[in-house]
Coordinates of N, CA and C in Angstrom, one line a residue:
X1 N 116.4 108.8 88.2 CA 115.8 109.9 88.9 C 116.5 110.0 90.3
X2 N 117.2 111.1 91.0 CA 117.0 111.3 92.4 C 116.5 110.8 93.4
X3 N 116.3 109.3 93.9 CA 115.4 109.2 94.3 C 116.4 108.4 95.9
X4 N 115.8 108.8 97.3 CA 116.6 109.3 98.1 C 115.7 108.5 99.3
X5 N 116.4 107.2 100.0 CA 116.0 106.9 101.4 C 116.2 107.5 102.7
X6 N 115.1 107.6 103.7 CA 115.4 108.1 104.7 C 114.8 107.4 105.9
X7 N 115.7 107.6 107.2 CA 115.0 106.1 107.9 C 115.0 105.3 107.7
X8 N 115.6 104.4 106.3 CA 115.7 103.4 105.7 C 114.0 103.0 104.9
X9 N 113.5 104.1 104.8 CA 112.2 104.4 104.1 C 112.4 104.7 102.6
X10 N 112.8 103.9 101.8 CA 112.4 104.0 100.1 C 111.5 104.5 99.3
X11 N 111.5 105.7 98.5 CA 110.4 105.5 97.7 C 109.8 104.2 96.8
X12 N 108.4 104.3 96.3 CA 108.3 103.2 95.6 C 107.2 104.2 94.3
X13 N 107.9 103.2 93.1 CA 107.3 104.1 91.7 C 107.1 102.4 90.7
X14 N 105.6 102.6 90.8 CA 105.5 101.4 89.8 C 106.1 101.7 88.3
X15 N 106.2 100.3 87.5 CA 107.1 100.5 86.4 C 106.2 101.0 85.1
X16 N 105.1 101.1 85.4 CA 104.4 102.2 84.3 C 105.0 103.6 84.8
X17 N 105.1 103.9 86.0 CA 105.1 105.4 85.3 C 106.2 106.1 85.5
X18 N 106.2 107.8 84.9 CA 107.2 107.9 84.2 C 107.7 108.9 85.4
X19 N 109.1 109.1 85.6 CA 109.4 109.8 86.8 C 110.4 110.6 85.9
X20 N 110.4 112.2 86.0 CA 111.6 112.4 85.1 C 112.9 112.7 85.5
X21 N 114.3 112.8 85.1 CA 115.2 112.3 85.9 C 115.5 113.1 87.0
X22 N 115.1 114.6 86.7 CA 115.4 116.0 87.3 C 114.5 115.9 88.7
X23 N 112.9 115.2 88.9 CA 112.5 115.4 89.9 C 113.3 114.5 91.1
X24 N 112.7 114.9 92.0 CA 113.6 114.2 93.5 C 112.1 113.4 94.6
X25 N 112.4 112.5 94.6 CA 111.4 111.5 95.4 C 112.5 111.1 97.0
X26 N 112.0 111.5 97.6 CA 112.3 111.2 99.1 C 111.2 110.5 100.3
X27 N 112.0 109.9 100.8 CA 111.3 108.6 101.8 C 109.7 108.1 101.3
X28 N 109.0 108.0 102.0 CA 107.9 107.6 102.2 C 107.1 108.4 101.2
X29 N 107.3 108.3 99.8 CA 106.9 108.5 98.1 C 106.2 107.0 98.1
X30 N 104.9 106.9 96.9 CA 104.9 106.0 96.5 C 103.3 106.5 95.2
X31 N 104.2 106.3 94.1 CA 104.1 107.0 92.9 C 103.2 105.5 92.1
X32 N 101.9 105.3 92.0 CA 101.2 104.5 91.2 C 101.4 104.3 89.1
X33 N 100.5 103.5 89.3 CA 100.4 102.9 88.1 C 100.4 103.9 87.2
X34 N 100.9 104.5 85.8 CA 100.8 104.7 84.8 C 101.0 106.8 85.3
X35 N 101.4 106.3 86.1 CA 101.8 108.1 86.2 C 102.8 109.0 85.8
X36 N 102.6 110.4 85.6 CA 103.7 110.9 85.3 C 104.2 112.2 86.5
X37 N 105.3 112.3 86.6 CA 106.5 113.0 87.3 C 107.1 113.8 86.5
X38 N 107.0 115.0 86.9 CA 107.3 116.2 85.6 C 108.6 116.7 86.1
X39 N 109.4 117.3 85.0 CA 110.7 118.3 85.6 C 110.7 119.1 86.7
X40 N 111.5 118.7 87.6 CA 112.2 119.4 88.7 C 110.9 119.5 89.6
X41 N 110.2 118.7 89.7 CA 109.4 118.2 91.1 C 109.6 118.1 91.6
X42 N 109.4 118.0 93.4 CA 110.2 117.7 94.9 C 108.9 116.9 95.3
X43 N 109.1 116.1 95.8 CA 107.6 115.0 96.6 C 108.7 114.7 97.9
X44 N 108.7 115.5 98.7 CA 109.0 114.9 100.3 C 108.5 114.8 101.0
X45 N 108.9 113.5 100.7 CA 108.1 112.5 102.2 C 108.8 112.1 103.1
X46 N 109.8 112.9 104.1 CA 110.6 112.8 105.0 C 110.1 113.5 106.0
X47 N 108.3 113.7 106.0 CA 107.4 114.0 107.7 C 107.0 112.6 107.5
X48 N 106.0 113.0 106.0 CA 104.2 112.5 106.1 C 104.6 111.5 104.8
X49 N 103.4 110.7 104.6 CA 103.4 110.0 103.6 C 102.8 110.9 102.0
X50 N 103.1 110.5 101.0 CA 102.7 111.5 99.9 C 102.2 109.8 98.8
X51 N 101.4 109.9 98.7 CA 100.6 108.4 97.5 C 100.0 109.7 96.1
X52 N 100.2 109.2 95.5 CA 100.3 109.8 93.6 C 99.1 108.6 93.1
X53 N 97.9 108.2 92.8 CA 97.3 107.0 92.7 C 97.5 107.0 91.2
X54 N 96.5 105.6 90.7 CA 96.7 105.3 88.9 C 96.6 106.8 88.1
X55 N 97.5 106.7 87.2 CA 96.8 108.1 86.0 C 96.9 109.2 86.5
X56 N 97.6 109.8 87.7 CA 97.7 111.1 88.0 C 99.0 112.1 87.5
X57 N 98.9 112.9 87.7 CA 100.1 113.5 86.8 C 100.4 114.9 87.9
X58 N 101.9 115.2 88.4 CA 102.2 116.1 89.2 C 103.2 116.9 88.1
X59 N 103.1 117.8 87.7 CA 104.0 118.9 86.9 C 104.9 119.5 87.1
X60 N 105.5 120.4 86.4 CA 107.0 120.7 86.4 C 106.8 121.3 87.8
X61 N 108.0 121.3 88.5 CA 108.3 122.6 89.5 C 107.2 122.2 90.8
X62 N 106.2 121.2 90.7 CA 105.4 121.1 92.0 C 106.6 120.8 93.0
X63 N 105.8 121.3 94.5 CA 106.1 120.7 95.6 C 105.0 119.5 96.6
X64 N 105.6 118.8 97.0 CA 104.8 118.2 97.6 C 104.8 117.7 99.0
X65 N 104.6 118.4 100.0 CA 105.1 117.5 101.3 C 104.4 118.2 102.4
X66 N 104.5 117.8 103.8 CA 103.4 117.9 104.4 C 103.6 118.2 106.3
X67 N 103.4 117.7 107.3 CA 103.8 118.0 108.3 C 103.9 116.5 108.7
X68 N 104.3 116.4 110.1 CA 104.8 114.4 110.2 C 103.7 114.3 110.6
X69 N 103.8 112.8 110.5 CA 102.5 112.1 110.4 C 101.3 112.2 109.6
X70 N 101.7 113.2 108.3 CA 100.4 113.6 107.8 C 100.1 112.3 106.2
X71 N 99.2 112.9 105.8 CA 99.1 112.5 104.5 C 98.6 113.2 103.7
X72 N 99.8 113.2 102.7 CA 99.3 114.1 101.3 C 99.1 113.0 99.9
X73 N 97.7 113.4 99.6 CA 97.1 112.5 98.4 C 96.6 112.9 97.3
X74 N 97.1 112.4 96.1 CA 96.2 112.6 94.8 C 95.7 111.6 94.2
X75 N 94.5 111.7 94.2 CA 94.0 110.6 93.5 C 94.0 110.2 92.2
X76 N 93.4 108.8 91.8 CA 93.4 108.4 90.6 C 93.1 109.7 89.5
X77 N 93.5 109.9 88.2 CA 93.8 110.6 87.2 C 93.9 111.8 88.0
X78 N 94.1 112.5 88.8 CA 94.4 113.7 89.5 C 95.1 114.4 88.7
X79 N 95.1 115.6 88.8 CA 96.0 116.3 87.7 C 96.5 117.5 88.4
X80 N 98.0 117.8 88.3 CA 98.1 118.6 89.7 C 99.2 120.0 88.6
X81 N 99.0 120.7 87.8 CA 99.6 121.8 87.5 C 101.1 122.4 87.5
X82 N 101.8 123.1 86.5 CA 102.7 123.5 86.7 C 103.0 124.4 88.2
X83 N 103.6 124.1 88.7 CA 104.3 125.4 89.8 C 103.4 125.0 91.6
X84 N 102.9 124.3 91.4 CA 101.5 123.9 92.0 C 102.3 123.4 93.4
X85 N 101.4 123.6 95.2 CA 102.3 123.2 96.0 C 100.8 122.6 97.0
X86 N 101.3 121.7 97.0 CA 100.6 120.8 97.8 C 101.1 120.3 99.0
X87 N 100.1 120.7 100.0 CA 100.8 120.2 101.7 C 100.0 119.9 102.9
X88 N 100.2 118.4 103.0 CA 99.2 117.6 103.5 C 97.8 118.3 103.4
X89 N 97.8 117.7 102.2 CA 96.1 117.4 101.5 C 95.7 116.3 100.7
X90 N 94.5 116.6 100.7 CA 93.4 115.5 99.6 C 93.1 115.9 98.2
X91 N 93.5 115.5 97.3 CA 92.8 116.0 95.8 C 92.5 114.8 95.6
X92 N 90.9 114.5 95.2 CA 90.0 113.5 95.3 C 90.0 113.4 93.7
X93 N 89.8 112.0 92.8 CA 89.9 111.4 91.7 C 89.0 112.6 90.9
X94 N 90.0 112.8 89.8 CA 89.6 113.2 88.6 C 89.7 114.6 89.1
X95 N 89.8 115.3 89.9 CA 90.0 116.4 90.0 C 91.4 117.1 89.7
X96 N 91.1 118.7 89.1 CA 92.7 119.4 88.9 C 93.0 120.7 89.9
X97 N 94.3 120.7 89.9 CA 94.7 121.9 90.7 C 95.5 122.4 89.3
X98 N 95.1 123.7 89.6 CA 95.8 124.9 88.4 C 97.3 125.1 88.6
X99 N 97.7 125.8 87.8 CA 99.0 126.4 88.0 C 99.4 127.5 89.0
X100 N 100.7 127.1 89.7 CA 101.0 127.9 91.0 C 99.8 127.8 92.1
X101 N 98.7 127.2 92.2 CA 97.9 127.3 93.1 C 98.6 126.6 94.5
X102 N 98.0 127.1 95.6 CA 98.7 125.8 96.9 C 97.2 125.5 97.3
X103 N 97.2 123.9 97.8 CA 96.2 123.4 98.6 C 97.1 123.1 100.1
X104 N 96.5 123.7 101.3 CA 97.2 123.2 102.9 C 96.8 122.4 103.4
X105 N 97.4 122.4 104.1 CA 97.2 121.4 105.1 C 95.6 120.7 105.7
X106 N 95.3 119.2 105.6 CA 94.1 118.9 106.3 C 92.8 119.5 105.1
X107 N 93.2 119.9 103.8 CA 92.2 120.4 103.2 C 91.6 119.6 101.8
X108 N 90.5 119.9 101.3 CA 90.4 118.6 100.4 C 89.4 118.7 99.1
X109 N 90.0 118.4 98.1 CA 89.4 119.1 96.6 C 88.6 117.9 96.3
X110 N 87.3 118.3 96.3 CA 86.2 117.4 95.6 C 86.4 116.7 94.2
X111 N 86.1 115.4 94.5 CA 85.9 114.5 93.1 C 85.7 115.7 91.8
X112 N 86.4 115.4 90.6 CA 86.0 116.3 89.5 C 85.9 117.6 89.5
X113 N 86.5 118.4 90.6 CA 87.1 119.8 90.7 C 87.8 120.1 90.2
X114 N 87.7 121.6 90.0 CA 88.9 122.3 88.9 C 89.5 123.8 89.9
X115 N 90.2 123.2 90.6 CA 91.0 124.6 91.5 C 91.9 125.5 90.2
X116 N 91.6 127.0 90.4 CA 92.4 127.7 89.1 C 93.4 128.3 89.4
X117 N 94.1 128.5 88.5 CA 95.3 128.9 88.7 C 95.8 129.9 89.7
X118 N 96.9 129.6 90.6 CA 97.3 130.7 91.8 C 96.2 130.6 92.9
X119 N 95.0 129.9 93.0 CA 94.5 130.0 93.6 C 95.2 129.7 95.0
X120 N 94.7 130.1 96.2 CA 94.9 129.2 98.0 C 94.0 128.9 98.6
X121 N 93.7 127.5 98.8 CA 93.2 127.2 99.5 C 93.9 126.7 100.8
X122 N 92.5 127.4 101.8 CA 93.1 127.4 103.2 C 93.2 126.1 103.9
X123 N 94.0 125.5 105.3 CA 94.0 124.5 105.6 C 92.4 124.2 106.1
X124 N 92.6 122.9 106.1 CA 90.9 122.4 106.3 C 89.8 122.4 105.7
X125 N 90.0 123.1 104.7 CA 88.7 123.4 104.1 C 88.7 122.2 102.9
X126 N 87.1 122.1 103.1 CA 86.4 120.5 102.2 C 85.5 121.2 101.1
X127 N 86.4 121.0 100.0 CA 85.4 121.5 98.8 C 84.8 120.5 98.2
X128 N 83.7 120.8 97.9 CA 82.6 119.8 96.9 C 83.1 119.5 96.0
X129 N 82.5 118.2 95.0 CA 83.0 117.6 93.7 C 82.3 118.6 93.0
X130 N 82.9 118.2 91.5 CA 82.2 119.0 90.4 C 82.2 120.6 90.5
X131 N 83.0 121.4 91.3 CA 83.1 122.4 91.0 C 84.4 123.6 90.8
X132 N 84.1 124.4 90.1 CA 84.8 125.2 90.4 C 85.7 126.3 91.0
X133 N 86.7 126.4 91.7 CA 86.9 127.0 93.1 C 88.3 128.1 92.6
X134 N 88.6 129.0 93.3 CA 89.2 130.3 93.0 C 89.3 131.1 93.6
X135 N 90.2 131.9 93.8 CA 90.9 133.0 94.8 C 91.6 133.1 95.3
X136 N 91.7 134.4 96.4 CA 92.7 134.1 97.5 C 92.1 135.1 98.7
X137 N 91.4 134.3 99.8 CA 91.5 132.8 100.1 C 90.4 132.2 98.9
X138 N 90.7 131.4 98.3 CA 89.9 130.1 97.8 C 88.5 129.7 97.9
X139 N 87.2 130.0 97.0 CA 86.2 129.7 97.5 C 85.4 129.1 96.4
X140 N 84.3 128.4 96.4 CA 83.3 127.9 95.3 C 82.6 128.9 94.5
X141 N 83.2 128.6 93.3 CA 82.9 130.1 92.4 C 81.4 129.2 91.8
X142 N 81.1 128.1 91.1 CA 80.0 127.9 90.7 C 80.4 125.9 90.4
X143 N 79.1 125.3 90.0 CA 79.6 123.6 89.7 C 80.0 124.0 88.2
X144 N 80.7 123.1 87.9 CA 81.4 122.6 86.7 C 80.3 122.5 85.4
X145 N 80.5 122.3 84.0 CA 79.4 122.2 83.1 C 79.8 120.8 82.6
X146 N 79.4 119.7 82.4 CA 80.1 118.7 81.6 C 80.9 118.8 80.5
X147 N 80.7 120.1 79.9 CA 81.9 120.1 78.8 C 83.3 120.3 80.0
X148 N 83.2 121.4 80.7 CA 84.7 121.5 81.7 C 84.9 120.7 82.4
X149 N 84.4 118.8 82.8 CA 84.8 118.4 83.5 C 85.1 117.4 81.8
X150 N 85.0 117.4 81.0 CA 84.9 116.7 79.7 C 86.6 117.3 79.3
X151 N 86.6 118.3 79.2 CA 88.2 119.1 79.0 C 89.0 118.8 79.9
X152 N 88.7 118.8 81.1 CA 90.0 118.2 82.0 C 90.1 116.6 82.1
X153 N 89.2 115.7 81.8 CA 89.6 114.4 81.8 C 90.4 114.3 79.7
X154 N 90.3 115.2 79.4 CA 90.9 115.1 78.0 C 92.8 115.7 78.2
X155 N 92.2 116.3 79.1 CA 93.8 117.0 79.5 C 94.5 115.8 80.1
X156 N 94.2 115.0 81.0 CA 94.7 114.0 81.9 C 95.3 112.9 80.9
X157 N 94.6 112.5 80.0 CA 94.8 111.3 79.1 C 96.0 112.0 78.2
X158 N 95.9 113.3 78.2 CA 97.2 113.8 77.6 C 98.5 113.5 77.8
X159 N 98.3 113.9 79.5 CA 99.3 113.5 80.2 C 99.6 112.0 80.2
X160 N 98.3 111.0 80.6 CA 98.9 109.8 80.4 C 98.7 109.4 78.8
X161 N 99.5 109.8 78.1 CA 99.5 109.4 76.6 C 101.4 110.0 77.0
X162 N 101.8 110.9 77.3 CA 102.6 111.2 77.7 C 103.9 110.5 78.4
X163 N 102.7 110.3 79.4 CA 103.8 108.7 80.5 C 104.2 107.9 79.2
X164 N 103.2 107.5 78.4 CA 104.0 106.4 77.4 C 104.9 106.6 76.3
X165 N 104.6 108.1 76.0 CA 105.4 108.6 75.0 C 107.3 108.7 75.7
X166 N 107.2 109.2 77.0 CA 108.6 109.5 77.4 C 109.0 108.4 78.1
X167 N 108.2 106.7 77.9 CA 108.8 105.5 78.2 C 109.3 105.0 76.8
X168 N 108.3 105.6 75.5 CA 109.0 105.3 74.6 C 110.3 105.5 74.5
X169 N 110.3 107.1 74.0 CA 111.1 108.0 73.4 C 112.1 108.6 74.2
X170 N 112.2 109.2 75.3 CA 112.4 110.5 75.7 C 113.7 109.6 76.0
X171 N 115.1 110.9 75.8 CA 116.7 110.3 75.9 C 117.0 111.5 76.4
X172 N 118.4 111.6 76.9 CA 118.8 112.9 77.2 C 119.7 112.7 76.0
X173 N 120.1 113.3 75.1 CA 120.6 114.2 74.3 C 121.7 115.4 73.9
X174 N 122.8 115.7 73.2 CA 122.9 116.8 72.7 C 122.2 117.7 71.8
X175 N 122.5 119.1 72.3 CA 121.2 119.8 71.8 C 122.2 119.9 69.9
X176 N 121.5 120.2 68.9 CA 121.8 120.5 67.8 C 121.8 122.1 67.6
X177 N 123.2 121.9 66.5 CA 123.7 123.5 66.3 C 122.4 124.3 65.6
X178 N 121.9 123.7 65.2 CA 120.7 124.4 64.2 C 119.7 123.6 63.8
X179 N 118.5 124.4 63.4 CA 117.8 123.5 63.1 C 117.6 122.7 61.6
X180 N 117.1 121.2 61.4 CA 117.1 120.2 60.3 C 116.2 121.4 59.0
X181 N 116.8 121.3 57.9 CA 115.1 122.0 57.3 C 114.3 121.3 56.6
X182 N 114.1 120.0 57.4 CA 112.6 119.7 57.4 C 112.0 118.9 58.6
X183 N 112.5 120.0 59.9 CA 112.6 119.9 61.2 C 110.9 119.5 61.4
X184 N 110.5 118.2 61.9 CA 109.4 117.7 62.1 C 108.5 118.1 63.0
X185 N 107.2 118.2 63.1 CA 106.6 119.0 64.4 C 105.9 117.5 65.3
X186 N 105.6 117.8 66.0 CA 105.1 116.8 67.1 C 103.8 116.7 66.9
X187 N 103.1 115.7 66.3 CA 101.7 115.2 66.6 C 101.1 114.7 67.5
X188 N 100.7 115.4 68.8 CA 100.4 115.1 70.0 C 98.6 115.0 70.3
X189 N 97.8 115.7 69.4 CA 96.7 116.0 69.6 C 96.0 117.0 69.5
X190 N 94.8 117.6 69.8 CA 94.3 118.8 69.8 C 93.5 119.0 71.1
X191 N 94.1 119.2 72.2 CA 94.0 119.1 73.4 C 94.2 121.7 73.5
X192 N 93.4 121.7 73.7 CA 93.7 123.6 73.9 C 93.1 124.1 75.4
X193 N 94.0 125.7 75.5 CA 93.0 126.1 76.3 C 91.3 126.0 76.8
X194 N 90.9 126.4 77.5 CA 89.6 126.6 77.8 C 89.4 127.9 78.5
X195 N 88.8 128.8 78.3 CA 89.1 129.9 79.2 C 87.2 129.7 79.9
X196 N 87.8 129.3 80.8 CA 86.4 129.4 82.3 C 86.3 130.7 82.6
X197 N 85.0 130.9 83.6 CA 84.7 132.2 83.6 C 83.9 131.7 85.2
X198 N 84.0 132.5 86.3 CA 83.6 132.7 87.4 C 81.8 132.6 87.7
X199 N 81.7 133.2 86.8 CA 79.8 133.0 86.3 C 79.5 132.0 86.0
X200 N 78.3 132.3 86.2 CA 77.0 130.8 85.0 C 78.1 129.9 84.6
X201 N 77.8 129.0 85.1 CA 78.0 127.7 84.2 C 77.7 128.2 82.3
X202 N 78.7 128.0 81.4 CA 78.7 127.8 80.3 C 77.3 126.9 79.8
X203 N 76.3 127.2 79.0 CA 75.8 125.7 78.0 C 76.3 124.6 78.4
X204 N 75.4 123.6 78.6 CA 75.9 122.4 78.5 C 75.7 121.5 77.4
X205 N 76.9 121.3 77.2 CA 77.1 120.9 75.8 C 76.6 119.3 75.8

């Protein structure tokens, strides 16, 4: 992986987890136990510190970095989205940020939150656990139902099922002229969308 001292400040990535080779870890990174690091990630930490805790997973294309002296945090199984930009903030355990969403500066996503996709949230602002939040600017659409906080801890184990799989498996490769014909599919699980809704809480299942 890319991975880049500054100040004579190292990142550090325990040897569970999986960093992929495309993302770039700079200075004051430090990437926990059983995590995963998705394609073409940026985590700079050449202001502020950036900590990734056990089980969290940052996805393709995030950014991550913050102002100096700051600190930007994901907590244990955190789950942080394709395209997703994070800068100096708190995302509190077991909570997800959607796709393309940004969380700023000094701001902070409640234990078992589900921020949705593209949302912004503004700097400073302290959202509650267990709920759901959305827009732009970013506000508390309703709490969570236990099946939706039940779907995103099933999403997370995905991911870390993942970390293990691309410690197994994953090589870089030439691509093939064509495909085998009895080209195998991947048995990964039955992990699907969920399409949430702004209103009422869903049944609780």
């Amino acid at each position: 992986m890319p991975s880049y001292s500054i100040d004579g400040v190292i990142p550090v990535v325990h040897p569970s987890a999986h960093v992929h080779p495309t993302a770039v870890l700079i200075g004051d990174v430090h990437i926990g136990p059983g995590c995963y690091i998705g394609p073409l990630a940026s985590l700079r930490g050449d202001f502020g510190r950036i900590e990734i805790h056990e089980g969290a997973n940052v996805q393709d294309s995030c950014v991550v970095h913050g102002f100096p002296d700051s600190l930007t945090v994901v907590e244990r199984n955190g789950h942080i989205g394709h395209g997703a930009v994070l800068h100096g903030c708190i995302v509190r355990h077991d909570a997800l940020v959607g796709m393309n969403a940004v969380v700023m500066d000094a701001a902070e996503v409640g234990a078992s939150s589900i921020v949705a996709a593209c949302a912004f949230v503004r700097a400073g602002l302290k959202l509650p656990e267990r709920s759901l939040i959305a827009g732009l600017p970013a506000k508390v659409m309703r709490e969570l139902s236990e099946d939706e906080i039940r779907w995103k801890r099933t999403g997370t184990e995905t991911y870390q099922d993942l970390t293990l799989r691309c410690q197994a498996s994953l090589r870089e490769v030439q691509p093939l002229p064509e495909a085998e014909s009895q080209r195998p599919r991947l048995q990964v699980g039955s992990h699907r969308p969920k399409q949430a809704t702004a209103g009422p809480a869903p049944d609780k299942a």
